[in-house]
Amino acid sequence: DQQVKQNSPSLSVQEGRISILNCDYTNSMFDYFLWYKKYPAEGPTFLISISSIKDKNEDGRFTVFLNKSAKHLSLHIVPSQPGDSAVYFCAASLSGAGSYQLTFGKGTKLSVIP
Amino acid sequence: DGGITQSPKYLFRKEGQNVTLSCEQNLNHDAMYWYRQDPGQGLRLIYYSQIVNDFQKGDIAEGYSVSREKKESFPLTVTSAQKNPTAFYLCASSNRDYPGANVLTFGAGSRLTVL
């Protein structure tokens, strides 16, 4: 049973526009949510995280929104750049000892068109 | 530069052979992890280690073994018992600072192909 779901395998956006990547989860006990970016044949790199007690976290062009009642989070990238083209993974974890076990979604491939 | 080094980057194995993937980190992180990625799939946790000489099974530990004799090193052995070993393997580490999210730093990965 997938606890973290990214229902859109791919997304195409024009350069300069907003990219919105979505993620749904089923476990209401998750305390932390993270977004990672991955280029082909490389390891993922951390982008941004959010605690379950917040509804928004911003870092430069990247903003993550959390809607706990809907068990939904989204990553906004504004403005989108060609270098943002990559696979984006949403991940979630519990707190304490449970924080060692991140649960990842299947990823969304973002293509930013120049 | 601090980071995680995985070797080899590409590895080919015949069926029935064991193979060991190396993972070394110089980030002074206490925790280390092994994930597996298959095409179109997310990352799945194989094993993790919170401290030296201790490790726990993740979601898909069957057919794999690990050791954690040194803080810097966390090798993964893919045994012949692993039914579908062909995959991209990722090693990661983290410094578990409370409170906050557990942010993992990943290596570049090792691609294992069973012939």
PDB file of C-alpha atoms in Angstrom, chain A residues 24-107:
ATOM      1  CA  ASP A  24      -0.755  12.931  -1.477  1.00  0.00           C
ATOM      2  CA  TYR A  25      -0.249  10.786   1.584  1.00  0.00           C
ATOM      3  CA  THR A  26      -2.379   8.390   3.576  1.00  0.00           C
ATOM      4  CA  ASN A  27      -0.676   8.216   6.969  1.00  0.00           C
ATOM      5  CA  SER A  28      -1.938  11.081   9.132  1.00  0.00           C
ATOM      6  CA  MET A  29       0.885  10.390  11.598  1.00  0.00           C
ATOM      7  CA  PHE A  30       3.576  11.719   9.264  1.00  0.00           C
ATOM      8  CA  ASP A  31       5.361  14.653  10.886  1.00  0.00           C
ATOM      9  CA  TYR A  32       7.787  15.781   8.209  1.00  0.00           C
ATOM     10  CA  PHE A  33       7.624  16.090   4.463  1.00  0.00           C
ATOM     11  CA  LEU A  34      10.577  16.593   2.147  1.00  0.00           C
ATOM     12  CA  TRP A  35      11.145  17.232  -1.533  1.00  0.00           C
ATOM     13  CA  TYR A  36      14.149  15.890  -3.412  1.00  0.00           C
ATOM     14  CA  LYS A  37      15.317  16.587  -6.955  1.00  0.00           C
ATOM     15  CA  LYS A  38      17.087  13.933  -9.013  1.00  0.00           C
ATOM     16  CA  TYR A  39      18.957  14.083 -12.305  1.00  0.00           C
ATOM     17  CA  PRO A  40      19.501  10.857 -14.308  1.00  0.00           C
ATOM     18  CA  ALA A  41      22.271   8.580 -13.005  1.00  0.00           C
ATOM     19  CA  GLU A  42      22.802  10.806  -9.964  1.00  0.00           C
ATOM     20  CA  GLY A  43      21.685  10.707  -6.366  1.00  0.00           C
ATOM     21  CA  PRO A  44      18.750  12.855  -5.207  1.00  0.00           C
ATOM     22  CA  THR A  45      19.500  16.242  -3.688  1.00  0.00           C
ATOM     23  CA  PHE A  46      17.425  17.796  -0.927  1.00  0.00           C
ATOM     24  CA  LEU A  47      15.316  20.818  -1.854  1.00  0.00           C
ATOM     25  CA  ILE A  48      12.992  21.800   0.944  1.00  0.00           C
ATOM     26  CA  SER A  49      11.072  20.361   3.869  1.00  0.00           C
ATOM     27  CA  ILE A  50       8.037  21.213   5.949  1.00  0.00           C
ATOM     28  CA  SER A  51       6.846  20.209   9.379  1.00  0.00           C
ATOM     29  CA  SER A  52       3.276  19.048   9.887  1.00  0.00           C
ATOM     30  CA  ILE A  53       2.667  21.991  12.218  1.00  0.00           C
ATOM     31  CA  LYS A  54       3.199  24.450   9.380  1.00  0.00           C
ATOM     32  CA  ASP A  55       1.263  25.041   6.194  1.00  0.00           C
ATOM     33  CA  LYS A  56       3.934  26.791   4.149  1.00  0.00           C
ATOM     34  CA  ASN A  57       7.693  26.912   3.843  1.00  0.00           C
ATOM     35  CA  GLU A  58       9.590  29.015   1.360  1.00  0.00           C
ATOM     36  CA  ASP A  59      13.182  28.943   0.118  1.00  0.00           C
ATOM     37  CA  GLY A  60      14.001  31.167  -2.810  1.00  0.00           C
ATOM     38  CA  ARG A  61      12.104  29.998  -5.875  1.00  0.00           C
ATOM     39  CA  PHE A  62      10.754  26.952  -4.041  1.00  0.00           C
ATOM     40  CA  THR A  63       7.668  26.943  -1.811  1.00  0.00           C
ATOM     41  CA  VAL A  64       6.024  23.917  -0.245  1.00  0.00           C
ATOM     42  CA  PHE A  65       2.399  24.035   0.863  1.00  0.00           C
ATOM     43  CA  LEU A  66       0.852  21.513   3.241  1.00  0.00           C
ATOM     44  CA  ASN A  67      -2.877  20.845   3.603  1.00  0.00           C
ATOM     45  CA  LYS A  68      -3.177  18.402   6.494  1.00  0.00           C
ATOM     46  CA  SER A  69      -6.928  17.980   6.290  1.00  0.00           C
ATOM     47  CA  ALA A  70      -6.626  16.903   2.667  1.00  0.00           C
ATOM     48  CA  LYS A  71      -3.374  14.994   3.284  1.00  0.00           C
ATOM     49  CA  HIS A  72      -1.877  16.859   0.365  1.00  0.00           C
ATOM     50  CA  LEU A  73       1.259  18.841  -0.250  1.00  0.00           C
ATOM     51  CA  SER A  74       2.573  20.675  -3.250  1.00  0.00           C
ATOM     52  CA  LEU A  75       5.872  22.134  -4.401  1.00  0.00           C
ATOM     53  CA  HIS A  76       5.759  25.408  -6.325  1.00  0.00           C
ATOM     54  CA  ILE A  77       8.715  26.525  -8.407  1.00  0.00           C
ATOM     55  CA  VAL A  78       8.572  30.141  -9.553  1.00  0.00           C
ATOM     56  CA  PRO A  79       9.895  31.044 -12.052  1.00  0.00           C
ATOM     57  CA  SER A  80      10.709  27.705 -13.649  1.00  0.00           C
ATOM     58  CA  GLN A  81      14.097  27.398 -15.328  1.00  0.00           C
ATOM     59  CA  PRO A  82      15.426  24.789 -17.802  1.00  0.00           C
ATOM     60  CA  GLY A  83      17.869  23.587 -15.121  1.00  0.00           C
ATOM     61  CA  ASP A  84      14.868  22.589 -13.011  1.00  0.00           C
ATOM     62  CA  SER A  85      14.166  19.752 -15.435  1.00  0.00           C
ATOM     63  CA  ALA A  86      14.551  16.636 -13.301  1.00  0.00           C
ATOM     64  CA  VAL A  87      12.555  14.044 -11.387  1.00  0.00           C
ATOM     65  CA  TYR A  88      11.081  15.346  -8.144  1.00  0.00           C
ATOM     66  CA  PHE A  89      10.396  13.003  -5.247  1.00  0.00           C
ATOM     67  CA  CYS A  90       8.123  13.705  -2.336  1.00  0.00           C
ATOM     68  CA  ALA A  91       9.025  11.944   0.924  1.00  0.00           C
ATOM     69  CA  ALA A  92       7.480  11.705   4.380  1.00  0.00           C
ATOM     70  CA  SER A  93       8.503  10.498   7.791  1.00  0.00           C
ATOM     71  CA  LEU A  94       7.385  10.164  11.354  1.00  0.00           C
ATOM     72  CA  SER A  95       9.288  11.900  14.120  1.00  0.00           C
ATOM     73  CA  GLY A  96      11.706  10.448  16.655  1.00  0.00           C
ATOM     74  CA  ALA A  97      12.950   6.942  15.858  1.00  0.00           C
ATOM     75  CA  GLY A  98      10.508   6.809  12.954  1.00  0.00           C
ATOM     76  CA  SER A  99      12.312   9.649  11.234  1.00  0.00           C
ATOM     77  CA  TYR A 100      14.978   7.224  10.033  1.00  0.00           C
ATOM     78  CA  GLN A 101      12.522   5.619   7.626  1.00  0.00           C
ATOM     79  CA  LEU A 102      11.630   8.036   4.880  1.00  0.00           C
ATOM     80  CA  THR A 103       8.798   6.912   2.600  1.00  0.00           C
ATOM     81  CA  PHE A 104       9.173   8.142  -0.959  1.00  0.00           C
ATOM     82  CA  GLY A 105       6.657   8.664  -3.734  1.00  0.00           C
ATOM     83  CA  LYS A 106       7.354   7.394  -7.257  1.00  0.00           C
ATOM     84  CA  GLY A 107       8.397  10.798  -8.522  1.00  0.00           C
TER      85      GLY A 107
END
